[in-house]
Tab-separated table of C-alpha atoms in Angstrom:
chain	number	residue	atom	x	y	z
M	133	MET	CA	3.379	22.904	6.040
M	134	SER	CA	0.540	20.392	6.436
M	135	ARG	CA	-1.995	23.176	5.714
M	136	GLN	CA	-0.680	23.938	2.227
M	137	ARG	CA	-3.239	24.217	-0.574
M	138	LEU	CA	-2.393	21.703	-3.264
M	139	GLY	CA	-4.944	22.736	-5.893
M	140	GLY	CA	-8.347	21.638	-7.115
M	141	ALA	CA	-7.038	18.651	-9.078
M	142	PHE	CA	-5.468	17.210	-5.946
M	143	GLY	CA	-8.671	17.937	-4.016
M	144	TRP	CA	-10.713	15.782	-6.393
M	145	LEU	CA	-8.065	13.047	-6.408
M	146	TRP	CA	-8.031	13.084	-2.605
M	147	THR	CA	-11.845	12.946	-2.550
M	148	GLY	CA	-11.822	9.892	-4.794
M	149	PHE	CA	-9.152	8.245	-2.660
M	150	ALA	CA	-11.162	8.952	0.502
M	151	ALA	CA	-14.348	7.470	-1.011
M	152	SER	CA	-12.674	4.283	-2.201
M	153	THR	CA	-10.681	3.879	1.028
M	154	ALA	CA	-13.772	4.335	3.172
M	155	GLY	CA	-15.614	1.718	1.127
M	156	THR	CA	-12.693	-0.682	1.295
M	157	TRP	CA	-12.404	-0.530	5.064
M	158	LEU	CA	-16.164	-0.604	5.519
M	159	GLY	CA	-16.064	-3.912	3.654
M	160	PHE	CA	-12.914	-5.164	5.382
M	161	GLY	CA	-13.195	-8.898	6.044
M	162	ALA	CA	-16.385	-9.228	3.983
M	163	PHE	CA	-15.079	-11.975	1.692
M	164	PRO	CA	-13.970	-14.349	4.495
M	165	LEU	CA	-17.225	-13.631	6.318
M	166	ILE	CA	-19.288	-14.492	3.239
M	167	ALA	CA	-17.156	-17.557	2.534
M	168	VAL	CA	-17.685	-18.904	6.049
M	169	THR	CA	-21.263	-17.884	6.853
M	170	VAL	CA	-22.860	-18.167	3.411
M	171	LEU	CA	-20.818	-20.796	1.569
M	172	GLY	CA	-19.612	-22.890	4.524
M	173	ALA	CA	-15.942	-22.598	3.563
M	174	GLY	CA	-13.274	-24.063	5.836
M	175	PRO	CA	-9.989	-22.527	7.026
M	176	ALA	CA	-8.030	-23.765	3.993
M	177	GLN	CA	-10.503	-22.219	1.564
M	178	VAL	CA	-10.547	-18.922	3.448
M	179	SER	CA	-6.738	-18.751	3.426
M	180	ALA	CA	-6.666	-19.638	-0.270
M	181	LEU	CA	-9.191	-16.890	-0.982
M	182	ALA	CA	-6.864	-14.277	0.516
M	183	ALA	CA	-3.578	-15.583	-0.865
M	184	ALA	CA	-4.644	-16.791	-4.314
M	185	GLY	CA	-6.821	-13.776	-5.065
M	186	THR	CA	-3.973	-11.392	-4.278
M	187	ALA	CA	-1.365	-13.376	-6.196
M	188	VAL	CA	-3.502	-13.900	-9.302
M	189	GLY	CA	-4.533	-10.249	-9.250
M	190	ALA	CA	-0.892	-9.195	-9.138
M	191	LEU	CA	-0.049	-11.368	-12.149
M	192	LEU	CA	-3.022	-9.970	-14.063
M	193	ALA	CA	-1.807	-6.435	-13.304
M	194	LEU	CA	1.753	-7.102	-14.504
M	195	PRO	CA	1.287	-6.229	-18.217
M	196	LEU	CA	-0.747	-3.141	-17.350
M	197	GLY	CA	2.292	-1.064	-16.352
M	198	PRO	CA	3.772	-0.619	-19.863
M	199	TRP	CA	0.243	-0.309	-21.276
M	200	ALA	CA	-0.761	2.448	-18.846
M	201	GLU	CA	2.431	4.446	-19.475
M	202	ARG	CA	1.321	5.063	-23.058
M	203	ARG	CA	-2.095	6.395	-22.097
M	204	ARG	CA	-3.576	9.277	-20.190
M	205	LYS	CA	-3.771	8.401	-16.533
M	206	ARG	CA	-7.227	9.641	-15.562
M	207	PRO	CA	-9.175	7.405	-18.004
M	208	VAL	CA	-7.187	4.398	-16.787
M	209	MET	CA	-8.008	5.257	-13.155
M	210	ILE	CA	-11.702	5.703	-13.958
M	211	GLY	CA	-11.718	2.378	-15.803
M	212	ALA	CA	-10.047	0.601	-12.888
M	213	ASP	CA	-12.664	1.976	-10.491
M	214	ALA	CA	-15.469	0.965	-12.847
M	215	VAL	CA	-14.108	-2.582	-13.083
M	216	ARG	CA	-13.876	-2.868	-9.297
M	217	CYS	CA	-17.385	-1.490	-8.855
M	218	ALA	CA	-18.915	-3.892	-11.396
M	219	ALA	CA	-17.033	-6.913	-10.052
M	220	LEU	CA	-18.073	-6.241	-6.464
M	221	LEU	CA	-21.716	-5.575	-7.381
M	222	SER	CA	-21.865	-9.029	-8.962
M	223	ILE	CA	-21.572	-10.543	-5.468
M	224	PRO	CA	-24.767	-9.111	-3.915
M	225	ALA	CA	-26.558	-9.716	-7.233
M	226	ALA	CA	-25.564	-13.396	-7.193
M	227	TYR	CA	-26.325	-13.680	-3.468
M	228	TRP	CA	-29.840	-12.293	-3.845
M	229	CYS	CA	-30.451	-14.675	-6.777
M	230	GLY	CA	-29.117	-17.658	-4.828
M	231	LEU	CA	-26.251	-18.190	-7.314
M	232	LEU	CA	-23.207	-17.131	-5.295
M	233	THR	CA	-20.279	-19.579	-5.372
M	234	TYR	CA	-16.781	-19.791	-3.919
M	235	THR	CA	-15.364	-19.634	-7.462
M	236	GLN	CA	-17.061	-16.291	-7.994
M	237	LEU	CA	-15.575	-14.934	-4.765
M	238	LEU	CA	-12.127	-16.062	-5.898
M	239	ALA	CA	-12.564	-14.491	-9.355
M	240	VAL	CA	-13.812	-11.192	-7.948
M	241	SER	CA	-10.941	-11.139	-5.470
M	242	ALA	CA	-8.414	-11.523	-8.302
M	243	VAL	CA	-10.070	-8.950	-10.583
M	244	THR	CA	-10.371	-6.320	-7.852
M	245	ALA	CA	-6.765	-6.931	-6.792
M	246	ALA	CA	-5.537	-6.387	-10.367
M	247	ALA	CA	-7.660	-3.257	-10.785
M	248	GLY	CA	-6.498	-1.994	-7.394
M	249	ILE	CA	-2.816	-2.365	-8.303
M	250	THR	CA	-3.489	-0.578	-11.591
M	251	PHE	CA	-5.326	2.306	-9.926
M	252	THR	CA	-2.716	2.734	-7.191
M	253	SER	CA	0.198	2.671	-9.628
M	254	VAL	CA	-1.351	4.959	-12.228
M	255	GLY	CA	-2.700	7.239	-9.490
M	256	GLY	CA	0.826	7.658	-8.129
M	257	ALA	CA	2.072	8.604	-11.588
M	258	HIS	CA	-0.773	11.102	-11.987
M	259	LEU	CA	-0.106	12.609	-8.566
M	260	LYS	CA	3.350	13.542	-9.778
M	261	GLN	CA	1.739	15.454	-12.648
M	262	ILE	CA	-0.656	17.534	-10.541
M	263	VAL	CA	1.347	18.212	-7.343
M	264	ARG	CA	4.552	20.215	-7.178
M	265	PRO	CA	7.585	18.107	-6.187
M	266	GLU	CA	8.147	19.955	-2.915
M	267	HIS	CA	4.546	19.233	-1.862
M	268	LEU	CA	4.629	15.449	-2.364
M	269	VAL	CA	5.258	14.683	1.314
M	270	VAL	CA	2.257	16.802	2.333
M	271	ALA	CA	0.075	15.112	-0.300
M	272	HIS	CA	1.095	11.634	0.782
M	273	GLY	CA	0.626	12.635	4.411
M	274	ARG	CA	-3.004	13.471	3.661
M	275	PHE	CA	-3.523	10.152	1.918
M	276	GLU	CA	-1.920	8.345	4.836
M	277	ALA	CA	-4.079	10.195	7.384
M	278	THR	CA	-7.193	9.326	5.374
M	279	THR	CA	-6.200	5.670	5.281
M	280	TRP	CA	-5.694	5.402	9.039
M	281	THR	CA	-8.922	7.276	9.768
M	282	ALA	CA	-10.853	4.848	7.582
M	283	THR	CA	-8.990	1.921	9.143
M	284	THR	CA	-10.084	3.057	12.588
M	285	VAL	CA	-13.754	3.644	11.808
M	286	GLY	CA	-14.512	1.392	8.833
M	287	PRO	CA	-14.401	-2.131	10.321
M	288	VAL	CA	-16.545	-1.121	13.299
M	289	ALA	CA	-19.178	0.507	11.089
M	290	GLY	CA	-18.973	-2.406	8.672
M	291	GLY	CA	-19.620	-4.909	11.427
M	292	ALA	CA	-22.715	-2.982	12.475
M	293	ALA	CA	-23.905	-2.826	8.857
M	294	VAL	CA	-23.501	-6.572	8.424
M	295	GLY	CA	-25.503	-7.174	11.602
M	296	LEU	CA	-28.341	-4.934	10.412
M	297	LEU	CA	-28.383	-5.496	6.641
M	298	GLY	CA	-26.790	-8.881	5.998
M	299	PRO	CA	-23.414	-10.281	4.905
M	300	VAL	CA	-23.198	-8.621	1.468
M	301	ALA	CA	-24.170	-5.106	2.585
M	302	THR	CA	-20.593	-3.912	2.992
M	303	VAL	CA	-19.601	-5.366	-0.395
M	304	ALA	CA	-22.250	-3.160	-2.010
M	305	ALA	CA	-20.975	-0.179	-0.005
M	306	ASN	CA	-17.433	-0.930	-1.148
M	307	ALA	CA	-18.601	-0.955	-4.763
M	308	LEU	CA	-20.333	2.404	-4.319
M	309	GLY	CA	-17.100	3.799	-2.882
M	310	PHE	CA	-15.306	2.916	-6.109
M	311	LEU	CA	-18.120	4.479	-8.123
M	312	ALA	CA	-17.734	7.696	-6.114
M	313	SER	CA	-13.978	7.543	-6.687
M	314	ALA	CA	-14.464	7.272	-10.456
M	315	LEU	CA	-16.806	10.280	-10.443
M	316	ALA	CA	-14.320	12.325	-8.402
M	317	VAL	CA	-11.438	11.540	-10.767
M	318	ALA	CA	-13.683	12.415	-13.732
M	319	ALA	CA	-14.379	15.809	-12.109
M	320	ILE	CA	-10.694	16.820	-12.295
M	321	ARG	CA	-10.545	19.784	-14.662
M	322	GLY	CA	-8.000	20.434	-17.315
M	323	ARG	CA	-6.920	18.382	-20.282
M	324	GLU	CA	-4.361	15.730	-19.506
M	325	GLU	CA	-1.552	15.558	-21.998
M	326	ARG	CA	-1.028	12.294	-23.839
M	327	PRO	CA	2.375	10.715	-23.059
M	328	ALA	CA	4.956	11.637	-25.660
M	329	ARG	CA	6.158	9.222	-28.316
M	330	PRO	CA	3.940	6.200	-27.704
M	331	GLU	CA	5.693	2.978	-28.659
M	332	PRO	CA	4.306	-0.494	-29.304
M	333	ALA	CA	4.270	-2.687	-26.222
M	334	ARG	CA	6.987	-5.335	-26.040
M	335	ALA	CA	7.555	-8.276	-23.743
M	336	ALA	CA	10.747	-6.623	-22.440
M	337	ASP	CA	8.661	-3.753	-21.064
M	338	LEU	CA	7.353	-6.030	-18.318
M	339	VAL	CA	10.718	-6.171	-16.570
M	340	ARG	CA	11.897	-2.598	-17.099
M	341	GLY	CA	10.168	-1.427	-13.946
M	342	TRP	CA	12.301	-3.814	-11.900
M	343	ARG	CA	15.415	-2.839	-13.871
M	344	PHE	CA	14.817	0.790	-13.021
M	345	ILE	CA	14.356	0.014	-9.326
M	346	HIS	CA	17.492	-2.097	-9.108
M	347	ALA	CA	19.552	0.448	-11.067
M	348	ASP	CA	18.893	3.134	-8.464
M	349	PRO	CA	21.003	2.756	-5.295
M	350	VAL	CA	18.339	4.485	-3.170
M	351	LEU	CA	15.218	2.819	-4.580
M	352	ARG	CA	16.780	-0.635	-4.480
M	353	PRO	CA	17.172	-0.901	-0.665
M	354	LEU	CA	13.857	0.892	-0.115
M	355	PHE	CA	12.202	-1.669	-2.388
M	356	ARG	CA	13.705	-4.642	-0.596
M	357	ASN	CA	13.006	-3.209	2.847
M	358	THR	CA	9.382	-2.243	2.253
M	359	VAL	CA	8.495	-5.518	0.539
M	360	ALA	CA	10.073	-7.548	3.349
M	361	VAL	CA	8.448	-5.501	6.142
M	362	ASN	CA	5.034	-5.588	4.469
M	363	ALA	CA	5.172	-9.328	3.970
M	364	LEU	CA	6.245	-10.159	7.531
M	365	ILE	CA	3.723	-7.832	9.170
M	366	MET	CA	0.840	-8.939	6.945
M	367	ALA	CA	1.694	-12.611	7.460
M	368	THR	CA	1.183	-12.273	11.216
M	369	GLU	CA	-2.259	-10.629	11.023
M	370	PRO	CA	-4.309	-13.832	10.575
M	371	LEU	CA	-2.095	-15.601	13.116
M	372	LEU	CA	-2.736	-12.843	15.640
M	373	ALA	CA	-6.463	-13.355	15.114
M	374	VAL	CA	-6.058	-17.082	15.747
M	375	LEU	CA	-3.991	-16.418	18.882
M	376	LEU	CA	-6.261	-13.765	20.382
M	377	LEU	CA	-9.693	-15.075	19.405
M	378	GLY	CA	-8.898	-18.779	19.605
M	379	GLU	CA	-6.157	-19.650	22.057
M	380	LEU	CA	-6.666	-16.707	24.442
M	381	GLY	CA	-10.440	-16.539	24.146
M	382	TRP	CA	-10.770	-12.835	23.461
M	383	SER	CA	-14.232	-11.558	22.585
M	384	ALA	CA	-14.929	-9.919	19.228
M	385	TRP	CA	-15.188	-6.444	20.765
M	386	GLN	CA	-11.830	-6.827	22.510
M	387	TYR	CA	-10.197	-7.917	19.281
M	388	GLY	CA	-11.758	-5.033	17.342
M	389	MET	CA	-10.774	-2.497	19.983
M	390	ALA	CA	-7.201	-3.796	20.188
M	391	LEU	CA	-6.689	-3.538	16.428
M	392	GLY	CA	-8.816	-0.471	15.679
M	393	LEU	CA	-7.793	1.962	18.396
M	394	PRO	CA	-4.041	1.875	17.577
M	395	CYS	CA	-4.796	3.062	14.038
M	396	LEU	CA	-5.134	6.558	15.484
M	397	GLY	CA	-1.340	6.385	15.766
M	398	GLY	CA	-1.127	6.192	11.975
M	399	LEU	CA	-3.150	9.392	11.719
M	400	CYS	CA	-0.811	11.143	14.171
M	401	GLY	CA	2.278	9.819	12.398
M	402	ALA	CA	1.078	11.014	9.007
M	403	ARG	CA	0.507	14.522	10.362
M	404	LEU	CA	3.922	14.543	12.032
M	405	ALA	CA	5.883	13.358	8.981
M	406	PRO	CA	6.265	16.740	7.200
M	407	ARG	CA	7.252	18.486	10.442
M	408	LEU	CA	9.812	15.837	11.350
M	409	GLU	CA	11.270	15.976	7.851
M	410	ALA	CA	11.584	19.769	8.034
M	411	ARG	CA	13.305	19.603	11.425
M	412	TYR	CA	15.544	16.550	11.191
M	413	GLY	CA	15.899	15.821	7.476
M	414	ARG	CA	14.378	13.102	5.368
M	415	ARG	CA	17.252	10.634	5.708
M	416	ARG	CA	17.255	10.642	9.495
M	417	VAL	CA	13.484	10.383	9.804
M	418	LEU	CA	13.217	7.587	7.253
M	419	ARG	CA	15.963	5.605	8.961
M	420	ALA	CA	14.534	6.137	12.444
M	421	ALA	CA	10.895	5.416	11.552
M	422	GLY	CA	11.875	2.547	9.251
M	423	THR	CA	13.906	0.938	12.029
M	424	LEU	CA	11.380	1.476	14.808
M	425	ARG	CA	8.447	0.086	12.824
M	426	ALA	CA	10.289	-3.237	12.671
M	427	VAL	CA	11.071	-3.413	16.397
M	428	TRP	CA	7.572	-3.493	17.888
M	429	PRO	CA	5.897	-6.671	16.481
M	430	LEU	CA	8.068	-8.926	18.647
M	431	GLY	CA	6.329	-7.355	21.643
M	432	LEU	CA	3.118	-9.188	20.715
M	433	VAL	CA	4.590	-12.583	21.582
M	434	PRO	CA	4.057	-12.474	25.393
M	435	VAL	CA	0.398	-11.380	25.106
M	436	VAL	CA	-1.881	-12.890	27.778
M	437	PRO	CA	-5.649	-13.086	28.329
M	438	GLY	CA	-7.517	-10.312	30.099
M	439	PRO	CA	-7.053	-6.529	30.376
M	440	ALA	CA	-3.267	-6.728	30.647
M	441	GLY	CA	-3.015	-8.500	27.329
M	442	MET	CA	-5.370	-6.012	25.720
M	443	VAL	CA	-3.305	-3.076	26.949
M	444	LEU	CA	-0.132	-4.731	25.646
M	445	VAL	CA	-1.559	-5.298	22.168
M	446	ILE	CA	-2.925	-1.748	21.947
M	447	ALA	CA	0.405	-0.253	23.074
M	448	VAL	CA	2.531	-2.354	20.702
M	449	GLN	CA	0.229	-1.848	17.721
M	450	ALA	CA	-0.062	1.901	18.382
M	451	ALA	CA	3.726	2.318	18.521
M	452	MET	CA	4.254	0.311	15.332
M	453	ILE	CA	1.473	2.062	13.396
M	454	THR	CA	2.673	5.505	14.453
M	455	CYS	CA	6.106	4.705	13.034
M	456	ILE	CA	4.493	3.398	9.850
M	457	GLY	CA	2.434	6.580	9.618
M	458	VAL	CA	5.623	8.660	9.716
M	459	PHE	CA	7.579	6.419	7.335
M	460	ASN	CA	5.027	5.905	4.565
M	461	PRO	CA	4.504	9.500	3.330
M	462	LEU	CA	8.243	10.189	3.267
M	463	PHE	CA	8.962	6.911	1.527
M	464	ALA	CA	6.193	7.357	-1.072
M	465	ALA	CA	7.244	10.923	-1.825
M	466	GLU	CA	10.901	9.931	-2.163
M	467	ARG	CA	9.980	7.121	-4.544
M	468	LEU	CA	8.025	9.484	-6.799
M	469	ARG	CA	10.821	12.073	-6.721
M	470	ARG	CA	13.325	9.558	-8.044
M	471	VAL	CA	11.150	8.146	-10.828
M	472	PRO	CA	10.727	10.181	-14.044
M	473	ALA	CA	7.095	10.819	-14.963
M	474	GLU	CA	7.342	8.718	-18.116
M	475	ARG	CA	8.521	5.700	-16.078
M	476	ALA	CA	6.290	6.094	-13.033
M	477	ALA	CA	3.460	3.764	-14.036
M	478	ARG	CA	5.638	0.766	-14.856
M	479	VAL	CA	7.859	1.260	-11.801
M	480	LEU	CA	4.879	1.478	-9.451
M	481	VAL	CA	3.201	-1.538	-11.063
M	482	ALA	CA	6.416	-3.546	-10.659
M	483	TRP	CA	6.657	-2.416	-7.036
M	484	ASN	CA	3.031	-3.216	-6.191
M	485	VAL	CA	3.006	-6.532	-8.042
M	486	THR	CA	6.102	-7.671	-6.156
M	487	ARG	CA	4.631	-6.594	-2.837
M	488	SER	CA	1.349	-8.412	-3.482
M	489	VAL	CA	2.971	-11.651	-4.621
M	490	VAL	CA	5.472	-11.710	-1.755
M	491	VAL	CA	2.769	-10.918	0.822
M	492	ALA	CA	0.608	-13.738	-0.522
M	493	ALA	CA	3.502	-16.219	-0.521
M	494	VAL	CA	4.767	-15.312	2.955
M	495	THR	CA	1.230	-15.345	4.370
M	496	ALA	CA	0.706	-18.868	3.048
M	497	LEU	CA	4.128	-19.988	4.316
M	498	TRP	CA	3.524	-18.561	7.783
M	499	GLY	CA	0.161	-20.297	7.894
M	500	LEU	CA	1.965	-23.613	7.391
M	501	LEU	CA	4.564	-22.653	9.995
M	502	ALA	CA	1.818	-21.852	12.497
M	503	ALA	CA	0.168	-25.205	11.809
M	504	VAL	CA	3.417	-26.940	12.844
M	505	THR	CA	4.725	-24.700	15.637
M	506	GLY	CA	1.673	-22.757	16.808
M	507	ALA	CA	0.536	-19.181	16.170
M	508	ARG	CA	2.639	-17.631	18.940
M	509	SER	CA	5.857	-19.236	17.707
M	510	ALA	CA	5.161	-18.176	14.115
M	511	ILE	CA	4.549	-14.584	15.240
M	512	ALA	CA	7.840	-14.694	17.160
M	513	ALA	CA	9.700	-15.942	14.073
M	514	ALA	CA	8.310	-13.071	12.003
M	515	GLY	CA	9.264	-10.614	14.743
M	516	VAL	CA	12.861	-11.849	14.813
M	517	LEU	CA	13.177	-11.557	11.024
M	518	LEU	CA	11.704	-8.062	11.146
M	519	LEU	CA	14.589	-7.011	13.403
M	520	LEU	CA	16.921	-7.680	10.459
M	521	THR	CA	15.018	-5.562	7.917
M	522	PRO	CA	16.589	-2.195	8.916
M	523	LEU	CA	19.851	-3.556	7.496
M	524	LEU	CA	18.191	-3.502	4.069
M	525	LEU	CA	17.086	0.095	4.577
M	526	SER	CA	20.407	1.484	5.812
M	527	ALA	CA	22.136	0.756	2.507
M	528	GLY	CA	19.982	3.347	0.769
M	529	THR	CA	20.346	6.063	3.387
M	530	HIS	CA	24.131	6.195	3.659
M	531	ARG	CA	25.304	6.796	0.112
M	532	PRO	CA	24.651	9.639	-2.277
M	533	ALA	CA	22.875	8.493	-5.381
M	534	SER	CA	22.139	9.597	-8.896
M	535	SER	CA	18.951	8.998	-10.811
M	536	PRO	CA	18.827	6.114	-13.233
M	537	THR	CA	18.463	7.018	-16.881
M	538	PRO	CA	17.504	4.950	-19.919
M	539	GLU	CA	20.355	3.615	-21.996
M	540	SER	CA	20.241	3.152	-25.734
M	541	ASP	CA	19.639	-0.589	-25.360
M	542	GLY	CA	16.523	0.041	-23.281
M	543	ARG	CA	18.074	-0.969	-19.982
M	544	LEU	CA	18.258	1.391	-17.043
M	545	ARG	CA	21.531	2.097	-15.282
M	546	PRO	CA	22.860	4.859	-13.025
M	547	PRO	CA	24.691	7.511	-15.063
M	548	SER	CA	28.448	7.744	-14.763
M	549	GLY	CA	30.174	10.719	-13.227
M	550	PRO	CA	29.506	12.495	-9.951
M	551	GLY	CA	26.053	11.976	-8.518
M	552	ARG	CA	23.704	14.671	-7.305
M	553	LYS	CA	23.029	15.331	-3.647
M	554	ASP	CA	21.461	12.409	-1.831
M	555	THR	CA	17.695	13.013	-1.890
M	556	LEU	CA	17.365	11.082	1.351
M	557	GLY	CA	19.411	13.791	2.999
M	558	ASP	CA	18.201	17.001	4.540
M	559	GLY	CA	15.120	17.404	2.378
M	560	SER	CA	16.486	20.363	0.409
M	561	VAL	CA	16.142	18.568	-2.936
M	562	PRO	CA	12.545	19.182	-4.094
M	563	GLY	CA	10.334	16.366	-5.020
M	564	GLU	CA	3.105	3.994	0.205
M	565	ARG	CA	2.057	2.122	2.507
M	566	SER	CA	4.658	0.218	3.546
């Protein structure tokens, strides 16, 4: 199943995704590094750079969902890549001219976040146009495997590049990755049809993505679960760095090894997802992987210095990331199956905007909690809350559901009458990163 040919259009889209993902992970951590080493920023400014840039970018992306639905998807994707490339290239240009400022870093962070949400959302809608429904899990599995491969290799290579070429080298490489992505998307052959019956944009369009999600009894719990899990896991990442590098005195290579090596589990999980779905059914695999990915983070709390602590972190992270690697392709494919093509862009924008804003808010909140209670206690609190998140997921995997449809008043509600077979069931109904 994982060896299926998905067509030339998907091949170019996958190539573009691989180029941009490789650039992103090559430049992972570049902004905080530049803020600290070049601009002399303190911890508060570095935290604000991560949280504010993501939140502002999400708000900037909010009106783009209804706008993108009324346009061909490939030009929007190319434009988003071009914006990200230009914004990132402004950083090395300013650095080499001696004009780089913290304000510019913040602005570029927000612009690239908005363009990233737009590309991801529109790209998901376009994927539904070029890949047959029954192949969506395989397609998302390949994206997921590419992501975890880049996550494993990129930060290590990026660190070496910074040491050899300077602090802005990986930012330039990231920009070139987006340029390569734009060229790959432009190489997709075949004329893309313009969406039917374009309508003028209205303020109400901004909330219809959320209305659609909450009208669907399967998407609604998936939405709440994935947003909550993402936020709690992402909020502990900087705290884990503080705990390992600061309190426990780990070296940089130990920290990189402990976080990079487990990403191979994501690659394995992504390759296993289609096979597990075929054998056990989508509902069972989603429930099992979605539950298990929330169990492991609590195991990071008793970490200690030395080799034993390193082994513990690698084992816990590998188990969690493997479960994420299984869950994400099935979840992303199921989401696309349940969203009509004409609604996909706004639904995915609403989903990604919510995720970004919640991650930024929870990250900032957990930073304050760690300042009061300590990093280890804050990580433990997130781990305990994560144990509750499978309750959000189970609501969407027990009941059969019908697809939401637009009503005459523009709102989206489930249709009356008997629903179709639950598409989280045995996988017989054809069709992120949490």
